């Protein structure tokens, strides 16, 4: 037809057919805080905390163990484990709710500290589900061609946001960082993500105060986290079991094919309830990092993976189901092959 112009076709992205975890690293703060120290600020006992959550002690960062420092330390260990040089990293994703500078993103500082070659860098705010969100995005980047190697970090300093006199939260939250390197694979290594949110229930886990209210108050202080524990327990115990089974189905495997179950380390009772609801066989190793680490939100799953590998519960090539859930209520689950 006269006057018709032919539009040039865009070149398709040259991504990898599959993505997988190439390496894992973690950083645990040096300060160990037993229940006996926490109960001094609340009307509770060591026995009550253990029964309620499974926690015996937690790690809290010292002044020198900043969020940036812990993120970089975990990332360097993941890079070393993967054999990937920092200059090969195309994107850095940091999942956290503990970075209190509105901008720039913590990820940009971490990328610089590591010596990446001007990698793309951004933070993810999805609370305890942030790490699984990051892994899902990294997998899509690698397969879509926008990155070949992606560094995903989960890092938190929740001790700064914990009210030491709040009986519902003072014993739960902790600090730490974990990281993975995601890159191309010869076969599927990261299954399809099942994720979502339930904003109608955002009030179940949230910051107590808005920053504007804090800054205009007579005595400004760090906003603290608050949680309706019983409601969260009921929601997570049953809803997340369904999400886990959906992730298995999308990955094309069943519970009998699993080697490891690595849920967000929120509460041992929630972990037990999910395992029962999914009817996991006794052969599946279950992460229990919360006992000695506490709840580290976005950092909890990579920290739990690190401990399982260190203690011989998880090995390279094992198939693991990751499930994370938290404020939002945001959640995500995927099946991965361990590096």
PDB file of C-alpha atoms in Angstrom, residues 48-318:
ATOM      1  CA  UNK A  48       7.507 -18.927  77.744  1.00  0.00           C
ATOM      2  CA  UNK A  49       9.603 -17.553  74.874  1.00  0.00           C
ATOM      3  CA  UNK A  50      10.855 -21.024  73.929  1.00  0.00           C
ATOM      4  CA  UNK A  51       7.353 -22.481  73.980  1.00  0.00           C
ATOM      5  CA  UNK A  52       5.866 -19.536  72.105  1.00  0.00           C
ATOM      6  CA  UNK A  53       8.462 -19.195  69.363  1.00  0.00           C
ATOM      7  CA  UNK A  54      11.230 -21.766  69.698  1.00  0.00           C
ATOM      8  CA  UNK A  55      13.799 -19.001  70.161  1.00  0.00           C
ATOM      9  CA  UNK A  56      16.587 -19.603  72.677  1.00  0.00           C
ATOM     10  CA  UNK A  57      18.838 -16.715  71.643  1.00  0.00           C
ATOM     11  CA  UNK A  58      19.206 -14.187  68.848  1.00  0.00           C
ATOM     12  CA  UNK A  59      21.924 -12.120  67.172  1.00  0.00           C
ATOM     13  CA  UNK A  60      21.940  -8.323  67.492  1.00  0.00           C
ATOM     14  CA  UNK A  61      24.365  -6.129  65.600  1.00  0.00           C
ATOM     15  CA  UNK A  62      26.936  -3.985  67.368  1.00  0.00           C
ATOM     16  CA  UNK A  63      27.431  -0.332  66.410  1.00  0.00           C
ATOM     17  CA  UNK A  64      30.148  -1.349  63.934  1.00  0.00           C
ATOM     18  CA  UNK A  65      27.962  -3.965  62.274  1.00  0.00           C
ATOM     19  CA  UNK A  66      25.961  -1.627  60.080  1.00  0.00           C
ATOM     20  CA  UNK A  67      23.410  -2.768  57.535  1.00  0.00           C
ATOM     21  CA  UNK A  68      25.841  -1.830  54.780  1.00  0.00           C
ATOM     22  CA  UNK A  69      28.746  -3.700  56.384  1.00  0.00           C
ATOM     23  CA  UNK A  70      26.717  -6.874  56.938  1.00  0.00           C
ATOM     24  CA  UNK A  71      25.344  -6.769  53.390  1.00  0.00           C
ATOM     25  CA  UNK A  72      28.804  -6.444  51.877  1.00  0.00           C
ATOM     26  CA  UNK A  73      30.222  -9.231  54.079  1.00  0.00           C
ATOM     27  CA  UNK A  74      27.455 -11.672  53.119  1.00  0.00           C
ATOM     28  CA  UNK A  75      27.748 -10.694  49.455  1.00  0.00           C
ATOM     29  CA  UNK A  76      31.504 -11.269  49.364  1.00  0.00           C
ATOM     30  CA  UNK A  77      31.050 -14.746  50.800  1.00  0.00           C
ATOM     31  CA  UNK A  78      28.365 -15.528  48.206  1.00  0.00           C
ATOM     32  CA  UNK A  79      30.636 -14.317  45.411  1.00  0.00           C
ATOM     33  CA  UNK A  80      33.508 -16.429  46.688  1.00  0.00           C
ATOM     34  CA  UNK A  81      31.218 -19.450  46.967  1.00  0.00           C
ATOM     35  CA  UNK A  82      29.987 -18.963  43.405  1.00  0.00           C
ATOM     36  CA  UNK A  83      33.342 -18.296  41.775  1.00  0.00           C
ATOM     37  CA  UNK A  84      31.848 -15.191  40.153  1.00  0.00           C
ATOM     38  CA  UNK A  85      33.921 -11.992  40.235  1.00  0.00           C
ATOM     39  CA  UNK A  86      32.195  -8.845  41.492  1.00  0.00           C
ATOM     40  CA  UNK A  87      32.845  -7.176  38.131  1.00  0.00           C
ATOM     41  CA  UNK A  88      30.647  -9.833  36.516  1.00  0.00           C
ATOM     42  CA  UNK A  89      27.614  -8.790  38.568  1.00  0.00           C
ATOM     43  CA  UNK A  90      25.098  -6.944  36.402  1.00  0.00           C
ATOM     44  CA  UNK A  91      22.546  -6.153  39.099  1.00  0.00           C
ATOM     45  CA  UNK A  92      22.458  -5.928  42.899  1.00  0.00           C
ATOM     46  CA  UNK A  93      19.124  -6.331  44.715  1.00  0.00           C
ATOM     47  CA  UNK A  94      18.919  -5.714  48.457  1.00  0.00           C
ATOM     48  CA  UNK A  95      15.774  -6.792  50.291  1.00  0.00           C
ATOM     49  CA  UNK A  96      15.411  -4.843  53.532  1.00  0.00           C
ATOM     50  CA  UNK A  97      13.123  -2.715  55.688  1.00  0.00           C
ATOM     51  CA  UNK A  98      16.010  -1.460  57.822  1.00  0.00           C
ATOM     52  CA  UNK A  99      17.634   1.096  55.503  1.00  0.00           C
ATOM     53  CA  UNK A 100      16.511   4.415  56.941  1.00  0.00           C
ATOM     54  CA  UNK A 101      17.921   6.721  54.281  1.00  0.00           C
ATOM     55  CA  UNK A 102      15.064   7.330  51.864  1.00  0.00           C
ATOM     56  CA  UNK A 103      17.484   7.587  48.960  1.00  0.00           C
ATOM     57  CA  UNK A 104      19.818   6.403  47.521  1.00  0.00           C
ATOM     58  CA  UNK A 105      19.120   2.710  47.791  1.00  0.00           C
ATOM     59  CA  UNK A 106      21.438   0.657  49.991  1.00  0.00           C
ATOM     60  CA  UNK A 107      22.076  -1.584  46.975  1.00  0.00           C
ATOM     61  CA  UNK A 108      23.932   1.222  45.175  1.00  0.00           C
ATOM     62  CA  UNK A 109      26.364   1.560  48.088  1.00  0.00           C
ATOM     63  CA  UNK A 110      26.858  -2.204  48.304  1.00  0.00           C
ATOM     64  CA  UNK A 111      27.490  -2.426  44.562  1.00  0.00           C
ATOM     65  CA  UNK A 112      30.163   0.258  44.903  1.00  0.00           C
ATOM     66  CA  UNK A 113      31.809  -1.356  47.938  1.00  0.00           C
ATOM     67  CA  UNK A 114      32.033  -4.682  46.129  1.00  0.00           C
ATOM     68  CA  UNK A 115      33.688  -3.154  43.089  1.00  0.00           C
ATOM     69  CA  UNK A 116      31.039  -4.099  40.550  1.00  0.00           C
ATOM     70  CA  UNK A 117      31.320  -2.531  37.118  1.00  0.00           C
ATOM     71  CA  UNK A 118      28.476  -0.016  37.425  1.00  0.00           C
ATOM     72  CA  UNK A 119      25.876  -2.684  38.127  1.00  0.00           C
ATOM     73  CA  UNK A 120      22.207  -1.766  38.275  1.00  0.00           C
ATOM     74  CA  UNK A 121      21.192  -1.597  41.932  1.00  0.00           C
ATOM     75  CA  UNK A 122      17.949  -1.177  43.852  1.00  0.00           C
ATOM     76  CA  UNK A 123      16.241  -2.101  47.122  1.00  0.00           C
ATOM     77  CA  UNK A 124      13.114  -4.208  47.592  1.00  0.00           C
ATOM     78  CA  UNK A 125      10.686  -3.461  50.425  1.00  0.00           C
ATOM     79  CA  UNK A 126       8.579  -6.584  50.836  1.00  0.00           C
ATOM     80  CA  UNK A 127       9.419  -7.216  54.495  1.00  0.00           C
ATOM     81  CA  UNK A 128      10.058 -10.874  55.311  1.00  0.00           C
ATOM     82  CA  UNK A 129       9.146 -11.929  51.762  1.00  0.00           C
ATOM     83  CA  UNK A 130      11.719  -9.600  50.208  1.00  0.00           C
ATOM     84  CA  UNK A 131      14.457 -12.172  49.635  1.00  0.00           C
ATOM     85  CA  UNK A 132      12.135 -14.537  47.738  1.00  0.00           C
ATOM     86  CA  UNK A 133      10.896 -11.560  45.700  1.00  0.00           C
ATOM     87  CA  UNK A 134      14.501 -10.758  44.859  1.00  0.00           C
ATOM     88  CA  UNK A 135      15.291 -14.330  43.790  1.00  0.00           C
ATOM     89  CA  UNK A 136      12.202 -14.372  41.553  1.00  0.00           C
ATOM     90  CA  UNK A 137      13.181 -11.110  39.867  1.00  0.00           C
ATOM     91  CA  UNK A 138      16.796 -12.233  39.491  1.00  0.00           C
ATOM     92  CA  UNK A 139      15.683 -15.440  37.783  1.00  0.00           C
ATOM     93  CA  UNK A 140      13.547 -13.454  35.350  1.00  0.00           C
ATOM     94  CA  UNK A 141      16.439 -11.050  34.649  1.00  0.00           C
ATOM     95  CA  UNK A 142      18.819 -13.878  33.803  1.00  0.00           C
ATOM     96  CA  UNK A 143      16.320 -15.675  31.580  1.00  0.00           C
ATOM     97  CA  UNK A 144      15.073 -12.427  30.031  1.00  0.00           C
ATOM     98  CA  UNK A 145      18.543 -11.237  29.116  1.00  0.00           C
ATOM     99  CA  UNK A 146      18.666  -8.021  31.157  1.00  0.00           C
ATOM    100  CA  UNK A 147      21.394  -9.489  33.408  1.00  0.00           C
ATOM    101  CA  UNK A 148      23.684 -12.502  33.384  1.00  0.00           C
ATOM    102  CA  UNK A 149      24.643 -12.502  37.066  1.00  0.00           C
ATOM    103  CA  UNK A 150      22.491 -10.999  39.813  1.00  0.00           C
ATOM    104  CA  UNK A 151      23.418 -10.610  43.463  1.00  0.00           C
ATOM    105  CA  UNK A 152      20.414 -10.889  45.811  1.00  0.00           C
ATOM    106  CA  UNK A 153      20.908  -9.845  49.436  1.00  0.00           C
ATOM    107  CA  UNK A 154      18.538 -10.004  52.391  1.00  0.00           C
ATOM    108  CA  UNK A 155      19.739  -7.782  55.248  1.00  0.00           C
ATOM    109  CA  UNK A 156      18.148  -6.420  58.419  1.00  0.00           C
ATOM    110  CA  UNK A 157      18.914  -4.615  61.678  1.00  0.00           C
ATOM    111  CA  UNK A 158      15.529  -5.125  63.305  1.00  0.00           C
ATOM    112  CA  UNK A 159      16.911  -4.681  66.828  1.00  0.00           C
ATOM    113  CA  UNK A 160      16.785  -0.924  66.143  1.00  0.00           C
ATOM    114  CA  UNK A 161      13.053  -1.159  65.421  1.00  0.00           C
ATOM    115  CA  UNK A 162      12.168  -3.373  68.366  1.00  0.00           C
ATOM    116  CA  UNK A 163      10.495  -2.000  71.475  1.00  0.00           C
ATOM    117  CA  UNK A 164      12.279  -3.783  74.362  1.00  0.00           C
ATOM    118  CA  UNK A 165       9.129  -3.442  76.493  1.00  0.00           C
ATOM    119  CA  UNK A 166       6.640  -4.848  73.953  1.00  0.00           C
ATOM    120  CA  UNK A 167       5.859  -8.363  75.170  1.00  0.00           C
ATOM    121  CA  UNK A 168       4.585  -9.354  71.731  1.00  0.00           C
ATOM    122  CA  UNK A 169       7.722  -8.483  69.753  1.00  0.00           C
ATOM    123  CA  UNK A 170      10.710  -7.826  72.059  1.00  0.00           C
ATOM    124  CA  UNK A 171      11.912 -11.446  71.922  1.00  0.00           C
ATOM    125  CA  UNK A 172      11.360 -12.043  68.202  1.00  0.00           C
ATOM    126  CA  UNK A 173      13.369  -9.763  65.968  1.00  0.00           C
ATOM    127  CA  UNK A 174      17.076  -9.912  65.214  1.00  0.00           C
ATOM    128  CA  UNK A 175      19.819  -8.842  62.799  1.00  0.00           C
ATOM    129  CA  UNK A 176      21.916 -10.390  60.038  1.00  0.00           C
ATOM    130  CA  UNK A 177      22.463 -10.700  56.295  1.00  0.00           C
ATOM    131  CA  UNK A 178      22.450 -13.433  53.670  1.00  0.00           C
ATOM    132  CA  UNK A 179      23.112 -13.399  49.942  1.00  0.00           C
ATOM    133  CA  UNK A 180      22.979 -15.535  46.816  1.00  0.00           C
ATOM    134  CA  UNK A 181      24.381 -15.164  43.322  1.00  0.00           C
ATOM    135  CA  UNK A 182      21.877 -16.001  40.587  1.00  0.00           C
ATOM    136  CA  UNK A 183      23.154 -16.838  37.114  1.00  0.00           C
ATOM    137  CA  UNK A 184      22.585 -19.003  34.026  1.00  0.00           C
ATOM    138  CA  UNK A 185      22.113 -22.754  34.281  1.00  0.00           C
ATOM    139  CA  UNK A 186      22.020 -25.746  31.952  1.00  0.00           C
ATOM    140  CA  UNK A 187      18.759 -26.960  33.490  1.00  0.00           C
ATOM    141  CA  UNK A 188      15.999 -25.400  35.619  1.00  0.00           C
ATOM    142  CA  UNK A 189      17.340 -24.343  39.033  1.00  0.00           C
ATOM    143  CA  UNK A 190      14.725 -21.817  40.185  1.00  0.00           C
ATOM    144  CA  UNK A 191      11.070 -22.744  39.869  1.00  0.00           C
ATOM    145  CA  UNK A 192       8.188 -20.379  39.062  1.00  0.00           C
ATOM    146  CA  UNK A 193       7.357 -18.040  41.926  1.00  0.00           C
ATOM    147  CA  UNK A 194       3.971 -18.020  43.652  1.00  0.00           C
ATOM    148  CA  UNK A 195       3.564 -14.615  45.242  1.00  0.00           C
ATOM    149  CA  UNK A 196       1.008 -12.085  46.293  1.00  0.00           C
ATOM    150  CA  UNK A 197      -0.188  -9.788  49.038  1.00  0.00           C
ATOM    151  CA  UNK A 198      -3.205  -9.166  51.228  1.00  0.00           C
ATOM    152  CA  UNK A 199      -3.232  -5.441  51.931  1.00  0.00           C
ATOM    153  CA  UNK A 200      -6.575  -5.697  53.708  1.00  0.00           C
ATOM    154  CA  UNK A 201      -4.637  -7.198  56.628  1.00  0.00           C
ATOM    155  CA  UNK A 202      -1.705  -4.749  56.533  1.00  0.00           C
ATOM    156  CA  UNK A 203      -2.432  -3.820  60.157  1.00  0.00           C
ATOM    157  CA  UNK A 204      -1.310  -7.253  61.433  1.00  0.00           C
ATOM    158  CA  UNK A 205       2.404  -6.410  61.076  1.00  0.00           C
ATOM    159  CA  UNK A 206       3.543  -2.836  60.628  1.00  0.00           C
ATOM    160  CA  UNK A 207       5.531   0.101  61.901  1.00  0.00           C
ATOM    161  CA  UNK A 208       3.788   1.602  64.895  1.00  0.00           C
ATOM    162  CA  UNK A 209       4.289   5.204  63.756  1.00  0.00           C
ATOM    163  CA  UNK A 210       4.498   7.160  60.534  1.00  0.00           C
ATOM    164  CA  UNK A 211       7.847   8.985  60.179  1.00  0.00           C
ATOM    165  CA  UNK A 212       5.991  12.322  59.965  1.00  0.00           C
ATOM    166  CA  UNK A 213       4.296  11.665  63.284  1.00  0.00           C
ATOM    167  CA  UNK A 214       7.611  10.678  64.845  1.00  0.00           C
ATOM    168  CA  UNK A 215       9.406  13.816  63.689  1.00  0.00           C
ATOM    169  CA  UNK A 216       6.666  16.136  64.960  1.00  0.00           C
ATOM    170  CA  UNK A 217       6.333  14.497  68.379  1.00  0.00           C
ATOM    171  CA  UNK A 218       7.775  16.041  71.538  1.00  0.00           C
ATOM    172  CA  UNK A 219      10.224  13.163  71.988  1.00  0.00           C
ATOM    173  CA  UNK A 220      11.145  11.649  68.568  1.00  0.00           C
ATOM    174  CA  UNK A 221      12.275   8.034  68.558  1.00  0.00           C
ATOM    175  CA  UNK A 222      12.756   5.224  66.070  1.00  0.00           C
ATOM    176  CA  UNK A 223       9.413   3.787  64.890  1.00  0.00           C
ATOM    177  CA  UNK A 224       8.896   0.343  66.384  1.00  0.00           C
ATOM    178  CA  UNK A 225       7.422  -2.759  64.810  1.00  0.00           C
ATOM    179  CA  UNK A 226       4.114  -4.041  66.161  1.00  0.00           C
ATOM    180  CA  UNK A 227       2.397  -7.330  65.417  1.00  0.00           C
ATOM    181  CA  UNK A 228      -0.858  -9.111  66.158  1.00  0.00           C
ATOM    182  CA  UNK A 229       0.814 -12.431  66.825  1.00  0.00           C
ATOM    183  CA  UNK A 230      -2.207 -14.733  67.078  1.00  0.00           C
ATOM    184  CA  UNK A 231      -3.766 -13.459  63.858  1.00  0.00           C
ATOM    185  CA  UNK A 232      -0.459 -13.757  61.996  1.00  0.00           C
ATOM    186  CA  UNK A 233      -0.023 -17.304  63.312  1.00  0.00           C
ATOM    187  CA  UNK A 234      -3.447 -18.382  62.035  1.00  0.00           C
ATOM    188  CA  UNK A 235      -2.949 -16.754  58.634  1.00  0.00           C
ATOM    189  CA  UNK A 236       0.589 -18.000  58.004  1.00  0.00           C
ATOM    190  CA  UNK A 237       0.061 -21.539  59.289  1.00  0.00           C
ATOM    191  CA  UNK A 238      -2.655 -22.364  56.784  1.00  0.00           C
ATOM    192  CA  UNK A 239      -2.458 -19.861  53.929  1.00  0.00           C
ATOM    193  CA  UNK A 240       1.266 -20.371  53.428  1.00  0.00           C
ATOM    194  CA  UNK A 241       0.912 -24.153  53.317  1.00  0.00           C
ATOM    195  CA  UNK A 242      -1.388 -23.685  50.313  1.00  0.00           C
ATOM    196  CA  UNK A 243       1.127 -21.319  48.730  1.00  0.00           C
ATOM    197  CA  UNK A 244       3.902 -23.863  49.249  1.00  0.00           C
ATOM    198  CA  UNK A 245       1.921 -26.631  47.579  1.00  0.00           C
ATOM    199  CA  UNK A 246       1.168 -24.303  44.658  1.00  0.00           C
ATOM    200  CA  UNK A 247       4.900 -23.604  44.255  1.00  0.00           C
ATOM    201  CA  UNK A 248       5.613 -27.342  44.204  1.00  0.00           C
ATOM    202  CA  UNK A 249       2.915 -27.877  41.602  1.00  0.00           C
ATOM    203  CA  UNK A 250       4.242 -25.102  39.367  1.00  0.00           C
ATOM    204  CA  UNK A 251       7.739 -26.582  39.645  1.00  0.00           C
ATOM    205  CA  UNK A 252       6.357 -29.969  38.620  1.00  0.00           C
ATOM    206  CA  UNK A 253       7.353 -31.863  41.751  1.00  0.00           C
ATOM    207  CA  UNK A 254       5.689 -33.266  44.862  1.00  0.00           C
ATOM    208  CA  UNK A 255       6.520 -33.261  48.563  1.00  0.00           C
ATOM    209  CA  UNK A 256       8.287 -36.622  48.195  1.00  0.00           C
ATOM    210  CA  UNK A 257      10.755 -35.006  45.786  1.00  0.00           C
ATOM    211  CA  UNK A 258      11.855 -32.384  48.300  1.00  0.00           C
ATOM    212  CA  UNK A 259      15.120 -32.544  50.228  1.00  0.00           C
ATOM    213  CA  UNK A 260      14.725 -29.365  52.288  1.00  0.00           C
ATOM    214  CA  UNK A 261      11.962 -27.086  53.549  1.00  0.00           C
ATOM    215  CA  UNK A 262      13.211 -23.549  54.253  1.00  0.00           C
ATOM    216  CA  UNK A 263      10.411 -21.291  55.468  1.00  0.00           C
ATOM    217  CA  UNK A 264      10.835 -17.750  56.745  1.00  0.00           C
ATOM    218  CA  UNK A 265      12.128 -18.106  60.291  1.00  0.00           C
ATOM    219  CA  UNK A 266       9.212 -16.411  62.009  1.00  0.00           C
ATOM    220  CA  UNK A 267       8.168 -18.971  64.581  1.00  0.00           C
ATOM    221  CA  UNK A 268       8.846 -22.682  65.052  1.00  0.00           C
ATOM    222  CA  UNK A 269       5.164 -23.342  65.713  1.00  0.00           C
ATOM    223  CA  UNK A 270       4.254 -21.809  62.339  1.00  0.00           C
ATOM    224  CA  UNK A 271       6.912 -23.959  60.669  1.00  0.00           C
ATOM    225  CA  UNK A 272       5.496 -27.085  62.329  1.00  0.00           C
ATOM    226  CA  UNK A 273       1.943 -26.183  61.297  1.00  0.00           C
ATOM    227  CA  UNK A 274       2.963 -25.658  57.669  1.00  0.00           C
ATOM    228  CA  UNK A 275       4.906 -28.917  57.561  1.00  0.00           C
ATOM    229  CA  UNK A 276       1.879 -30.811  58.911  1.00  0.00           C
ATOM    230  CA  UNK A 277      -0.543 -29.108  56.520  1.00  0.00           C
ATOM    231  CA  UNK A 278       1.671 -29.938  53.528  1.00  0.00           C
ATOM    232  CA  UNK A 279       2.216 -33.488  54.842  1.00  0.00           C
ATOM    233  CA  UNK A 280       5.965 -33.299  54.429  1.00  0.00           C
ATOM    234  CA  UNK A 281       7.646 -36.708  54.805  1.00  0.00           C
ATOM    235  CA  UNK A 282      10.199 -37.279  57.571  1.00  0.00           C
ATOM    236  CA  UNK A 283      12.950 -37.363  54.951  1.00  0.00           C
ATOM    237  CA  UNK A 284      12.630 -33.608  54.340  1.00  0.00           C
ATOM    238  CA  UNK A 285      15.092 -31.537  56.386  1.00  0.00           C
ATOM    239  CA  UNK A 286      13.419 -28.505  57.958  1.00  0.00           C
ATOM    240  CA  UNK A 287      15.231 -25.235  58.693  1.00  0.00           C
ATOM    241  CA  UNK A 288      15.283 -24.250  62.391  1.00  0.00           C
ATOM    242  CA  UNK A 289      17.681 -21.307  62.313  1.00  0.00           C
ATOM    243  CA  UNK A 290      15.284 -19.227  64.416  1.00  0.00           C
ATOM    244  CA  UNK A 291      16.354 -21.114  67.555  1.00  0.00           C
ATOM    245  CA  UNK A 292      19.737 -19.386  67.647  1.00  0.00           C
ATOM    246  CA  UNK A 293      19.269 -16.485  65.226  1.00  0.00           C
ATOM    247  CA  UNK A 294      15.798 -15.063  65.861  1.00  0.00           C
ATOM    248  CA  UNK A 295      13.548 -13.572  63.183  1.00  0.00           C
ATOM    249  CA  UNK A 296      15.643 -11.575  60.722  1.00  0.00           C
ATOM    250  CA  UNK A 297      12.888 -10.773  58.213  1.00  0.00           C
ATOM    251  CA  UNK A 298      14.351 -10.569  54.679  1.00  0.00           C
ATOM    252  CA  UNK A 299      17.625 -12.164  55.826  1.00  0.00           C
ATOM    253  CA  UNK A 300      16.068 -15.233  57.433  1.00  0.00           C
ATOM    254  CA  UNK A 301      15.926 -17.626  54.471  1.00  0.00           C
ATOM    255  CA  UNK A 302      19.530 -17.232  53.246  1.00  0.00           C
ATOM    256  CA  UNK A 303      20.748 -17.376  56.854  1.00  0.00           C
ATOM    257  CA  UNK A 304      18.737 -20.567  57.391  1.00  0.00           C
ATOM    258  CA  UNK A 305      20.129 -22.078  54.179  1.00  0.00           C
ATOM    259  CA  UNK A 306      23.643 -21.239  55.325  1.00  0.00           C
ATOM    260  CA  UNK A 307      23.144 -22.997  58.663  1.00  0.00           C
ATOM    261  CA  UNK A 308      21.596 -26.070  57.034  1.00  0.00           C
ATOM    262  CA  UNK A 309      24.559 -26.370  54.692  1.00  0.00           C
ATOM    263  CA  UNK A 310      27.040 -25.777  57.520  1.00  0.00           C
ATOM    264  CA  UNK A 311      25.437 -28.500  59.646  1.00  0.00           C
ATOM    265  CA  UNK A 312      25.167 -30.989  56.781  1.00  0.00           C
ATOM    266  CA  UNK A 313      21.364 -30.908  56.513  1.00  0.00           C
ATOM    267  CA  UNK A 314      21.535 -29.504  52.985  1.00  0.00           C
ATOM    268  CA  UNK A 315      23.940 -30.336  50.172  1.00  0.00           C
ATOM    269  CA  UNK A 316      24.729 -29.033  46.729  1.00  0.00           C
ATOM    270  CA  UNK A 317      22.080 -30.187  44.271  1.00  0.00           C
ATOM    271  CA  UNK A 318      19.366 -30.630  46.892  1.00  0.00           C
TER     272      UNK A 318
END
